[in-house]
Structures are given as structure tokens and as C-alpha cells.
PDB file of N, CA, C and O in Angstrom:
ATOM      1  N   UNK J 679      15.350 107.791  68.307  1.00 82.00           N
ATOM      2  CA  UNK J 679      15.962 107.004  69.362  1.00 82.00           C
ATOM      3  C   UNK J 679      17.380 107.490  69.670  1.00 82.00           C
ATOM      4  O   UNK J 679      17.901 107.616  70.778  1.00 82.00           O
ATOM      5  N   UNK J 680      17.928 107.752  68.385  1.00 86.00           N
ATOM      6  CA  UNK J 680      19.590 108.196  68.864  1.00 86.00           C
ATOM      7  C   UNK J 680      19.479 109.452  70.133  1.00 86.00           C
ATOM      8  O   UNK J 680      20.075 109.650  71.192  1.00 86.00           O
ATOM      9  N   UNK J 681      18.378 110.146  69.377  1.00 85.00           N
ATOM     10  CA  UNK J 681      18.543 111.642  70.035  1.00 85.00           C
ATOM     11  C   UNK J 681      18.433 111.694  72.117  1.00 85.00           C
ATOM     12  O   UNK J 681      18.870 112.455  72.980  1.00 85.00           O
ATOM     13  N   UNK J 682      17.478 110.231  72.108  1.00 87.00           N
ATOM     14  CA  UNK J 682      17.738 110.021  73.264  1.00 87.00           C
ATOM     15  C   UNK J 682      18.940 109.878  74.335  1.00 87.00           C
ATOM     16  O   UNK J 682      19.178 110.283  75.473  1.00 87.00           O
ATOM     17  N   UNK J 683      19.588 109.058  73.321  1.00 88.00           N
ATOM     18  CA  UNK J 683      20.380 107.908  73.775  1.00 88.00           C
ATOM     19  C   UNK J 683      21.705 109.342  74.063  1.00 88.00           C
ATOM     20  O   UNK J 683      22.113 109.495  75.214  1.00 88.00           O
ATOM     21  N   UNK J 684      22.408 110.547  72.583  1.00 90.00           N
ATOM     22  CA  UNK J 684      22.536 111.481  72.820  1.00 90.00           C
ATOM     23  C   UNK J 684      22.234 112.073  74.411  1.00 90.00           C
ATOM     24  O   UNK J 684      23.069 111.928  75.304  1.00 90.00           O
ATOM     25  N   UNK J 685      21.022 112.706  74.609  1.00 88.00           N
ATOM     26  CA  UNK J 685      20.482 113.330  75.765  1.00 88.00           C
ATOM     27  C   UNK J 685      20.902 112.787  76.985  1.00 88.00           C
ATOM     28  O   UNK J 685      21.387 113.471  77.886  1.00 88.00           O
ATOM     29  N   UNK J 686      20.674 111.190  77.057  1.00 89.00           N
ATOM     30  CA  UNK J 686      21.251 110.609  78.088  1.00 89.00           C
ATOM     31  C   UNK J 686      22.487 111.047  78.481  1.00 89.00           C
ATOM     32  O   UNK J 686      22.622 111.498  79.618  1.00 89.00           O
ATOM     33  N   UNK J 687      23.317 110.991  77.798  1.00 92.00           N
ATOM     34  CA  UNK J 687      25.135 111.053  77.534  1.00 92.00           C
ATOM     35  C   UNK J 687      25.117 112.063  78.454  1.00 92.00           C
ATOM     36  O   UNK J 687      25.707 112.014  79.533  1.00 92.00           O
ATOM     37  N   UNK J 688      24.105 113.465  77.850  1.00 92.00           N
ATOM     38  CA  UNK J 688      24.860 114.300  78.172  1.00 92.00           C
ATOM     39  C   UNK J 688      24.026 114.907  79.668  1.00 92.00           C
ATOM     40  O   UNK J 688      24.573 115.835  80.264  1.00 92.00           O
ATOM     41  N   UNK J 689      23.155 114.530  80.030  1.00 93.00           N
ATOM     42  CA  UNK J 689      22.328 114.427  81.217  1.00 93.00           C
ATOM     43  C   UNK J 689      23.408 113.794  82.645  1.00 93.00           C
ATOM     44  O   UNK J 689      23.876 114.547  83.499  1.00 93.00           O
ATOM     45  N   UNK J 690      23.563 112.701  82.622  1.00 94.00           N
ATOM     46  CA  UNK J 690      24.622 111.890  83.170  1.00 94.00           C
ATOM     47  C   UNK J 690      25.311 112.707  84.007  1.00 94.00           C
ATOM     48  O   UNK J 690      24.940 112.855  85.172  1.00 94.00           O
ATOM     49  N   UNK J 691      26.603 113.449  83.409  1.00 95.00           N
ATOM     50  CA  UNK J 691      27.511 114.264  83.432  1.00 95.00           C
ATOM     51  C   UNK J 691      27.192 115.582  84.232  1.00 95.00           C
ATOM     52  O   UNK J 691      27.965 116.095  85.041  1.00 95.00           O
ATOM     53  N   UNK J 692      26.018 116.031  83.913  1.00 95.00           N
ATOM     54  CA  UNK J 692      25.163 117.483  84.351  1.00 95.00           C
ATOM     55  C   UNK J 692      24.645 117.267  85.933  1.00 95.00           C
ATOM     56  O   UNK J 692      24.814 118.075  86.846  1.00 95.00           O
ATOM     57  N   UNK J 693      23.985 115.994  86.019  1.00 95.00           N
ATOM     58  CA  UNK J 693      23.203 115.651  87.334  1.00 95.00           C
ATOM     59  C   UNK J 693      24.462 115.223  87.895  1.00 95.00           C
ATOM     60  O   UNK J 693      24.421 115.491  89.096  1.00 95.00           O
ATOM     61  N   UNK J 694      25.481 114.724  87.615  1.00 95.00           N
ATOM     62  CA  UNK J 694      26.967 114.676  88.594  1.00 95.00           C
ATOM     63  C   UNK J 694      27.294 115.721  89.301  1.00 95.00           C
ATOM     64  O   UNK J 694      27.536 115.754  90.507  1.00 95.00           O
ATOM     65  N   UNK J 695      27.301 116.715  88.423  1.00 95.00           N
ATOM     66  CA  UNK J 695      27.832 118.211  88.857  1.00 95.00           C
ATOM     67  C   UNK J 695      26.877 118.777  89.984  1.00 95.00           C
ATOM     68  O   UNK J 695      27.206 118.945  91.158  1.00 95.00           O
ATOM     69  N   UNK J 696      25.914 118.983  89.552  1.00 96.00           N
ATOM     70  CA  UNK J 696      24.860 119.211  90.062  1.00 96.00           C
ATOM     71  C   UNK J 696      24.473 118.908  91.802  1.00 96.00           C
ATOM     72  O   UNK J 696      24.278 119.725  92.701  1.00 96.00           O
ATOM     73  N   UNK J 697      24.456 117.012  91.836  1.00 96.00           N
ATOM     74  CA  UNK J 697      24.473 116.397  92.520  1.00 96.00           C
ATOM     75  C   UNK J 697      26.294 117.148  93.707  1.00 96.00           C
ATOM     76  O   UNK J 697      26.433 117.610  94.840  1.00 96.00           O
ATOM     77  N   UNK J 698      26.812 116.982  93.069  1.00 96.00           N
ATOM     78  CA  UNK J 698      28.189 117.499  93.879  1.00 96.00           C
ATOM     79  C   UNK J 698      28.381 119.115  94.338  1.00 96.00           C
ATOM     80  O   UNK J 698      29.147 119.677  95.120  1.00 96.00           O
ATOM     81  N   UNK J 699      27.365 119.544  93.511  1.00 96.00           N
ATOM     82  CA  UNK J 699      27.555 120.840  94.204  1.00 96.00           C
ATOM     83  C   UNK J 699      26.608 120.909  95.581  1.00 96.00           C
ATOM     84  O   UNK J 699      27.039 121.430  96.610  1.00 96.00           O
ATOM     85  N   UNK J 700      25.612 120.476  95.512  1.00 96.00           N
ATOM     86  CA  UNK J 700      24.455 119.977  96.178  1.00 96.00           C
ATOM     87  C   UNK J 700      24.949 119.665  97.651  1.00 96.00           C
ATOM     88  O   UNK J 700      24.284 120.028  98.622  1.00 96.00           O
ATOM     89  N   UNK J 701      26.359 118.852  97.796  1.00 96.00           N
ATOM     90  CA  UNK J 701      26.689 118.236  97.995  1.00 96.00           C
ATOM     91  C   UNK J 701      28.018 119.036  98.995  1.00 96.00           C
ATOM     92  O   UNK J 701      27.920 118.989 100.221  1.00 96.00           O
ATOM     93  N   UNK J 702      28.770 119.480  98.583  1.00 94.00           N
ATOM     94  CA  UNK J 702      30.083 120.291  98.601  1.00 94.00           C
ATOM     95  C   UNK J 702      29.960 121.722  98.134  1.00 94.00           C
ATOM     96  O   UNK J 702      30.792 122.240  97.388  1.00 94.00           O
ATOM     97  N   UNK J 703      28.867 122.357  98.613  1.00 94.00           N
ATOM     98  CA  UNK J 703      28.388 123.941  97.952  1.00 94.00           C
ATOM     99  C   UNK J 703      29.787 124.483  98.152  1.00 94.00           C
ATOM    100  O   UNK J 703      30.190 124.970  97.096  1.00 94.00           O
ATOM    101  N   UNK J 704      30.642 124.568  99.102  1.00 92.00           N
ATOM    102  CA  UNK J 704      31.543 125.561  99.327  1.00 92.00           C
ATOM    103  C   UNK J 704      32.543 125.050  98.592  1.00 92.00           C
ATOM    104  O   UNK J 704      33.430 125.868  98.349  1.00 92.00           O
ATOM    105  N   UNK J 705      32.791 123.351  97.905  1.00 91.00           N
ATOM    106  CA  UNK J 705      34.101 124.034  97.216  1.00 91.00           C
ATOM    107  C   UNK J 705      33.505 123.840  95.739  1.00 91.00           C
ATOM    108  O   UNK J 705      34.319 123.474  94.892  1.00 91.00           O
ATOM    109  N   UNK J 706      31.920 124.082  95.252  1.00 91.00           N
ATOM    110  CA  UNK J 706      32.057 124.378  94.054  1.00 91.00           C
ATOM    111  C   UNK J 706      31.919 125.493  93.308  1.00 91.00           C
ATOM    112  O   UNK J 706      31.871 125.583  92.081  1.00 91.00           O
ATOM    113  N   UNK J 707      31.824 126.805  94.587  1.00 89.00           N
ATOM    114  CA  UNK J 707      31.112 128.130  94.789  1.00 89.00           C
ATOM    115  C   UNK J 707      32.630 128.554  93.959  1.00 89.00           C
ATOM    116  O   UNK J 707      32.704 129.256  92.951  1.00 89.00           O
ATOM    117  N   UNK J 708      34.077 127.744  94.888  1.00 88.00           N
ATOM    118  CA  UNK J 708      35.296 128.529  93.953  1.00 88.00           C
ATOM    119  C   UNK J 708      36.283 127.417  93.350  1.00 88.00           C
ATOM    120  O   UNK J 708      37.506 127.485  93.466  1.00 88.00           O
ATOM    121  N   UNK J 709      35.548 126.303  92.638  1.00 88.00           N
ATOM    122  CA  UNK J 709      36.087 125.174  91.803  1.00 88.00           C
ATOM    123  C   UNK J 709      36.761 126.352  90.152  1.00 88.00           C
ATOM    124  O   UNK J 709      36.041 126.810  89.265  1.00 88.00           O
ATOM    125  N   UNK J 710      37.511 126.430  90.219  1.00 83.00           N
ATOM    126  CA  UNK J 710      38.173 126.740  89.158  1.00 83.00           C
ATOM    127  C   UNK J 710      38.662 128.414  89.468  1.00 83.00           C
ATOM    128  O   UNK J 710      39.210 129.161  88.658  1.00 83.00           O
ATOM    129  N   UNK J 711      38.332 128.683  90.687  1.00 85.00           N
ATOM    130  CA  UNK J 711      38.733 130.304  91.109  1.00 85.00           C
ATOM    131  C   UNK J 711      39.546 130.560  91.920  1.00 85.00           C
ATOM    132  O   UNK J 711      39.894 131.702  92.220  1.00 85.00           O
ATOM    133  N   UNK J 712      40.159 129.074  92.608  1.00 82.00           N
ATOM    134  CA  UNK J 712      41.129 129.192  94.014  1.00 82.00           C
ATOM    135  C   UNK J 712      42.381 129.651  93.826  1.00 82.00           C
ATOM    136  O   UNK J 712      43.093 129.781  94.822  1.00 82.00           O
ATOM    137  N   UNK J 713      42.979 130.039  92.308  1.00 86.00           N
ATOM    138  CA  UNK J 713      43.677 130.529  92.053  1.00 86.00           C
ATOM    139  C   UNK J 713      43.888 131.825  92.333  1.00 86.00           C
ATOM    140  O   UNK J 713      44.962 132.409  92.480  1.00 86.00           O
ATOM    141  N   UNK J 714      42.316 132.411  92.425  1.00 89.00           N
ATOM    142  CA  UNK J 714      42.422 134.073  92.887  1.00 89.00           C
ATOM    143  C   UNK J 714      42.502 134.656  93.495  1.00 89.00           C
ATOM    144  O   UNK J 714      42.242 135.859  93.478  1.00 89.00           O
ATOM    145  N   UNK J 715      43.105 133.681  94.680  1.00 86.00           N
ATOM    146  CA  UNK J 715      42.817 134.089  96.576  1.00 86.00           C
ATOM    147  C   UNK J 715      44.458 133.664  96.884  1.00 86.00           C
ATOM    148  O   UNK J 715      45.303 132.944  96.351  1.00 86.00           O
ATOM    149  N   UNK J 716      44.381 134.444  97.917  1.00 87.00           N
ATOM    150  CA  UNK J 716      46.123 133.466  98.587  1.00 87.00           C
ATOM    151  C   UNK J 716      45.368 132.783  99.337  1.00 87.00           C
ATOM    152  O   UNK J 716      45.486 131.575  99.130  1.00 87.00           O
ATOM    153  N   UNK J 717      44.692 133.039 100.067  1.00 88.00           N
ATOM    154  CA  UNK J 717      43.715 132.034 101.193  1.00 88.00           C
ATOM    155  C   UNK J 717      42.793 131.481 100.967  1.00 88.00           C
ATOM    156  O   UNK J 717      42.167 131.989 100.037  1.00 88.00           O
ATOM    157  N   UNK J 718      42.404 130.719 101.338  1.00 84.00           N
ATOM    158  CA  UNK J 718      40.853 129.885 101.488  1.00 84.00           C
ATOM    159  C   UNK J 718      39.504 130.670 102.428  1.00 84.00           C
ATOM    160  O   UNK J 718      39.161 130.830 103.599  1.00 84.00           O
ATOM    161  N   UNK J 719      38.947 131.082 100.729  1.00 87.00           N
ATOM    162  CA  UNK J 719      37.490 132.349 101.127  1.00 87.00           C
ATOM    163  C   UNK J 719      36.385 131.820 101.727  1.00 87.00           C
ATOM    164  O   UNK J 719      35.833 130.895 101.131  1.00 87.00           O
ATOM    165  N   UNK J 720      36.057 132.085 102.478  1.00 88.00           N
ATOM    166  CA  UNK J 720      34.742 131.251 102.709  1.00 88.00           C
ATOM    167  C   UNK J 720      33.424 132.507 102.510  1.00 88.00           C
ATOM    168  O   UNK J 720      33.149 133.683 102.748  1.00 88.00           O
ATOM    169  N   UNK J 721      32.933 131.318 101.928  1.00 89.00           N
ATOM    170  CA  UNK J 721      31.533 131.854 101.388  1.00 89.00           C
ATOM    171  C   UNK J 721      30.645 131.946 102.735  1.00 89.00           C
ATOM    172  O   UNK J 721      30.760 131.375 103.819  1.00 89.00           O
ATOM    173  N   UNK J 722      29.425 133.179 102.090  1.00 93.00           N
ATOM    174  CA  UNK J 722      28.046 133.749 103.269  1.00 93.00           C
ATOM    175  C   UNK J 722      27.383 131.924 103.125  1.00 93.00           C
ATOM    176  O   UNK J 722      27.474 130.960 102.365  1.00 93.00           O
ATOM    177  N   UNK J 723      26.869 132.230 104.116  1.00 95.00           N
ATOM    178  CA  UNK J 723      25.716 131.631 104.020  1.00 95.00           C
ATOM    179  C   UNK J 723      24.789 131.488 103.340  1.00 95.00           C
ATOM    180  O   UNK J 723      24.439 130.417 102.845  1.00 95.00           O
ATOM    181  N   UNK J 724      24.228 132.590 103.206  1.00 96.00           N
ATOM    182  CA  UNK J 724      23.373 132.755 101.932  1.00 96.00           C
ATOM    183  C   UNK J 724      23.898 132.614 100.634  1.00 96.00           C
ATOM    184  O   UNK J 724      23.365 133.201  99.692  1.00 96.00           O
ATOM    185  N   UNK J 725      24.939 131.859 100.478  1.00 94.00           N
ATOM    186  CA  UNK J 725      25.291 131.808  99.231  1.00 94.00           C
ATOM    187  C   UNK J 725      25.326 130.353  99.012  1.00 94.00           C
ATOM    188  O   UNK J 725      25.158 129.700  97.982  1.00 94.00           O
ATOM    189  N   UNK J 726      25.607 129.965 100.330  1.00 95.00           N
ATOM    190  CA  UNK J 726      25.486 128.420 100.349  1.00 95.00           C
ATOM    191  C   UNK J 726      24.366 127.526 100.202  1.00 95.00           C
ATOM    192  O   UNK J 726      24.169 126.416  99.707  1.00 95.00           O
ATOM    193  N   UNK J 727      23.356 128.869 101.126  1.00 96.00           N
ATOM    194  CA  UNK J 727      21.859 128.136 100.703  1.00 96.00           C
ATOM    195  C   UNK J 727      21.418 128.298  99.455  1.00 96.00           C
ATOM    196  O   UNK J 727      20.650 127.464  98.974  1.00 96.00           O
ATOM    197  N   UNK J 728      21.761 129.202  98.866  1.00 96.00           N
ATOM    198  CA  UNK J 728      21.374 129.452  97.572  1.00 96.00           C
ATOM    199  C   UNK J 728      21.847 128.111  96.529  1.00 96.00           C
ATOM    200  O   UNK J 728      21.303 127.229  95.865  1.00 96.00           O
ATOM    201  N   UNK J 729      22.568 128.366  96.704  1.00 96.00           N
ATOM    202  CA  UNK J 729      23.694 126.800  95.932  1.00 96.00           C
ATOM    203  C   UNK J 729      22.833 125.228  95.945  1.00 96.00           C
ATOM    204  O   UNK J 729      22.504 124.409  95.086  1.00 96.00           O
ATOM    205  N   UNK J 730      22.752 125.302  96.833  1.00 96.00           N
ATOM    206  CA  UNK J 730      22.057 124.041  97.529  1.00 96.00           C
ATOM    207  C   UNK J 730      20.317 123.904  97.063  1.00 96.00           C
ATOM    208  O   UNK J 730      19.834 122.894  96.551  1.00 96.00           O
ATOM    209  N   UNK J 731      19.611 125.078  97.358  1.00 97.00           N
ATOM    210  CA  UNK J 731      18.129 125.071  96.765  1.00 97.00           C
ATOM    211  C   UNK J 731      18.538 125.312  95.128  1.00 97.00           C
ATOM    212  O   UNK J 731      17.681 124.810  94.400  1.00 97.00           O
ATOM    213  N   UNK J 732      19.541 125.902  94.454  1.00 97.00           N
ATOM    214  CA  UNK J 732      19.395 125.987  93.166  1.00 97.00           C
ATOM    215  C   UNK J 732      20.041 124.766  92.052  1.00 97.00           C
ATOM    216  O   UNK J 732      19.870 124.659  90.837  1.00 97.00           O
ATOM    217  N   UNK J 733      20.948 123.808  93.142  1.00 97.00           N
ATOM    218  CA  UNK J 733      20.908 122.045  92.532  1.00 97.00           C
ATOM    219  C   UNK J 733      19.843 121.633  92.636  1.00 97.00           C
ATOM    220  O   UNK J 733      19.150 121.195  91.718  1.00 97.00           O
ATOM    221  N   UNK J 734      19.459 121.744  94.179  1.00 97.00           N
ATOM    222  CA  UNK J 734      18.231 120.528  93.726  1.00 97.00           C
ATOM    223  C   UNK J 734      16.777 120.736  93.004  1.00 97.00           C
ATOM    224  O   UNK J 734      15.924 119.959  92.575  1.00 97.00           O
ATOM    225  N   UNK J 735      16.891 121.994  93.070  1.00 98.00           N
ATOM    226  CA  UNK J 735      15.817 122.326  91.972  1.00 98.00           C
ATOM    227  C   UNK J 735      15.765 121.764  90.706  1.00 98.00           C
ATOM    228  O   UNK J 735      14.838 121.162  90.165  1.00 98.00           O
ATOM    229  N   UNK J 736      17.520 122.189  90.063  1.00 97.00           N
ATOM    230  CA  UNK J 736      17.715 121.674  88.737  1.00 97.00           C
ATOM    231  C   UNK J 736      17.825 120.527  88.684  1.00 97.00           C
ATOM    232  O   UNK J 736      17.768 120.008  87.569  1.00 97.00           O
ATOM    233  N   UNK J 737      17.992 119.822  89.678  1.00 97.00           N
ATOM    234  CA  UNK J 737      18.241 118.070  89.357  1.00 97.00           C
ATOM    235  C   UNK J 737      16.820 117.683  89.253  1.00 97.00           C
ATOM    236  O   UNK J 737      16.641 116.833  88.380  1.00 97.00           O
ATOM    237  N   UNK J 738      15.642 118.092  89.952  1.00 97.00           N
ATOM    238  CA  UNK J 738      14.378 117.532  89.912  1.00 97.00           C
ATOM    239  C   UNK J 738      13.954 118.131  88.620  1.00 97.00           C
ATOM    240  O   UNK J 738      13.488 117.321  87.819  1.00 97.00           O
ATOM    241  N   UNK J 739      14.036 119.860  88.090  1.00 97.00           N
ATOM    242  CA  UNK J 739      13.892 119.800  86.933  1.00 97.00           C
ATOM    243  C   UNK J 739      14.687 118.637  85.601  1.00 97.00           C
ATOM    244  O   UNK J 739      13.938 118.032  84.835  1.00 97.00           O
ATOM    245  N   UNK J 740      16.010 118.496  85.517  1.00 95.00           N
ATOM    246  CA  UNK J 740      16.277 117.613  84.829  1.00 95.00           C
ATOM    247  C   UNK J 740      15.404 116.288  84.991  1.00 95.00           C
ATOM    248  O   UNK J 740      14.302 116.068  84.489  1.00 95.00           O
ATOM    249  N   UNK J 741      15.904 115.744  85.531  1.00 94.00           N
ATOM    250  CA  UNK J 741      15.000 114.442  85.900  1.00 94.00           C
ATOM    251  C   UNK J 741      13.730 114.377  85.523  1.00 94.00           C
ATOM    252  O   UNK J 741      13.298 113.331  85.039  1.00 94.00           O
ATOM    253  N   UNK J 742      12.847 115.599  85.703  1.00 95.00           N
ATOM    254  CA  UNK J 742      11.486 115.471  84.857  1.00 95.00           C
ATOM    255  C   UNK J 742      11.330 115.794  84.028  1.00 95.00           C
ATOM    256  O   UNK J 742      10.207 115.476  83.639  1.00 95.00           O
ATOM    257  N   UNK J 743      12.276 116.778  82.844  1.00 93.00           N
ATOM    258  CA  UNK J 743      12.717 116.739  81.505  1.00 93.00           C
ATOM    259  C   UNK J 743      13.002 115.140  81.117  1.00 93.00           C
ATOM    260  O   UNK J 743      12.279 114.543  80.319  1.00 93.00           O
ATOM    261  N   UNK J 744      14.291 114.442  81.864  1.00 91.00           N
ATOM    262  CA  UNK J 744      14.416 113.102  81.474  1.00 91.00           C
ATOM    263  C   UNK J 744      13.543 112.420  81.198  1.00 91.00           C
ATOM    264  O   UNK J 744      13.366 112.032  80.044  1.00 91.00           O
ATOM    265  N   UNK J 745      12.816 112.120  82.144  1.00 91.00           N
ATOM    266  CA  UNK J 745      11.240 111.149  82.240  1.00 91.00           C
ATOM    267  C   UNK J 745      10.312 111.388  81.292  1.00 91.00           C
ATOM    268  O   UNK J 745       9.481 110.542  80.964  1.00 91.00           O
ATOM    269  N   UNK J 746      10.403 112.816  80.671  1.00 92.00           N
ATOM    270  CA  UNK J 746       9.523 113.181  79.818  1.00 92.00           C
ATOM    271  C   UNK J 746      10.060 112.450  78.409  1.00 92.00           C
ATOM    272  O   UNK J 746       9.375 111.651  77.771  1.00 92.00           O
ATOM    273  N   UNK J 747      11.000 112.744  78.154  1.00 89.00           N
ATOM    274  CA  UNK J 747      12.145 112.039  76.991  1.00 89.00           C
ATOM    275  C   UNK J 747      11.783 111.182  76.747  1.00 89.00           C
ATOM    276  O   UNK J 747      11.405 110.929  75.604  1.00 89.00           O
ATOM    277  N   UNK J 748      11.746 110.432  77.635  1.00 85.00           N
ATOM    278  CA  UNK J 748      11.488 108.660  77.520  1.00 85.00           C
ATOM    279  C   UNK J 748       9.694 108.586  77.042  1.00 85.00           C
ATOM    280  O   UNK J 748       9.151 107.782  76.284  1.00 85.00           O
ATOM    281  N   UNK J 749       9.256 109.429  77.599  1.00 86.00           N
ATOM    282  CA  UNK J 749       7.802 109.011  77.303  1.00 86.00           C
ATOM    283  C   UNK J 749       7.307 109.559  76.135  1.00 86.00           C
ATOM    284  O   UNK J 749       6.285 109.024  75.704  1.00 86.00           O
ATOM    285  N   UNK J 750       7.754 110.469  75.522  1.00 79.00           N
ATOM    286  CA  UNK J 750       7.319 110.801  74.437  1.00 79.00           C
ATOM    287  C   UNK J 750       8.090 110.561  73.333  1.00 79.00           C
ATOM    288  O   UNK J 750       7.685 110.883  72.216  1.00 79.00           O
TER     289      UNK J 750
END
């Protein structure tokens, strides 16, 4: 039971990120890199779509990892 309760914790936190990148692809493409630019880079497109199909993939994968948790 702990190990759940664990998993939860740290699930939470992951599908936030996730969810926000999902969300704001372009500023999480350079969340911790804006230091490396004098300007504000803007990302391809294709990088954006990429971003975007590769949250919500992982959030539906998490989520059915989660569900599984609980049931077994």
C-alpha cells in the first residue's frame, strides 16, 4: 500500500509538467535555457508539434500505468 501511496506523490508532480508543457510547448522547449540567448528563440514548428503529441502520449501512458497500480 505505501508503495502506492509513494507512486502517487510522485505521479502528481510529472502529469503537472507534462500537462504544462502540453500546454505552453514554446516556453517549456527553453524553461531553464533562456539564459543562452540574448533574445527570445522561437522554436520550428515541428518542434512544437512534437512537444505536444509527445505530452499527451505520456500523460495517457502515465495514467494507464496509474490505473493499473490501483488495480493490481
Amino acid at each position: 500500500m505505501a508503495e502506492k501511496i509513494i507512486f502517487f506523490i510522485f505521479l502528481i508532480p510529472l502529469l503537472g509538467v507534462l500537462v504544462w508543457s502540453y500546454f505552453d510547448p514554446r516556453e517549456s522547449l527553453i524553461f531553464g535555457k533562456r539564459w543562452m540567448f540574448k533574445e527570445e528563440p522561437e522554436p520550428s514548428e515541428g518542434a512544437i508539434r512534437y512537444i505536444k503529441v509527445a505530452s499527451a502520449i505520456s500523460v495517457v501512458l502515465l495514467l494507464l500505468i496509474g490505473v493499473a497500480v490501483i488495480f493490481v
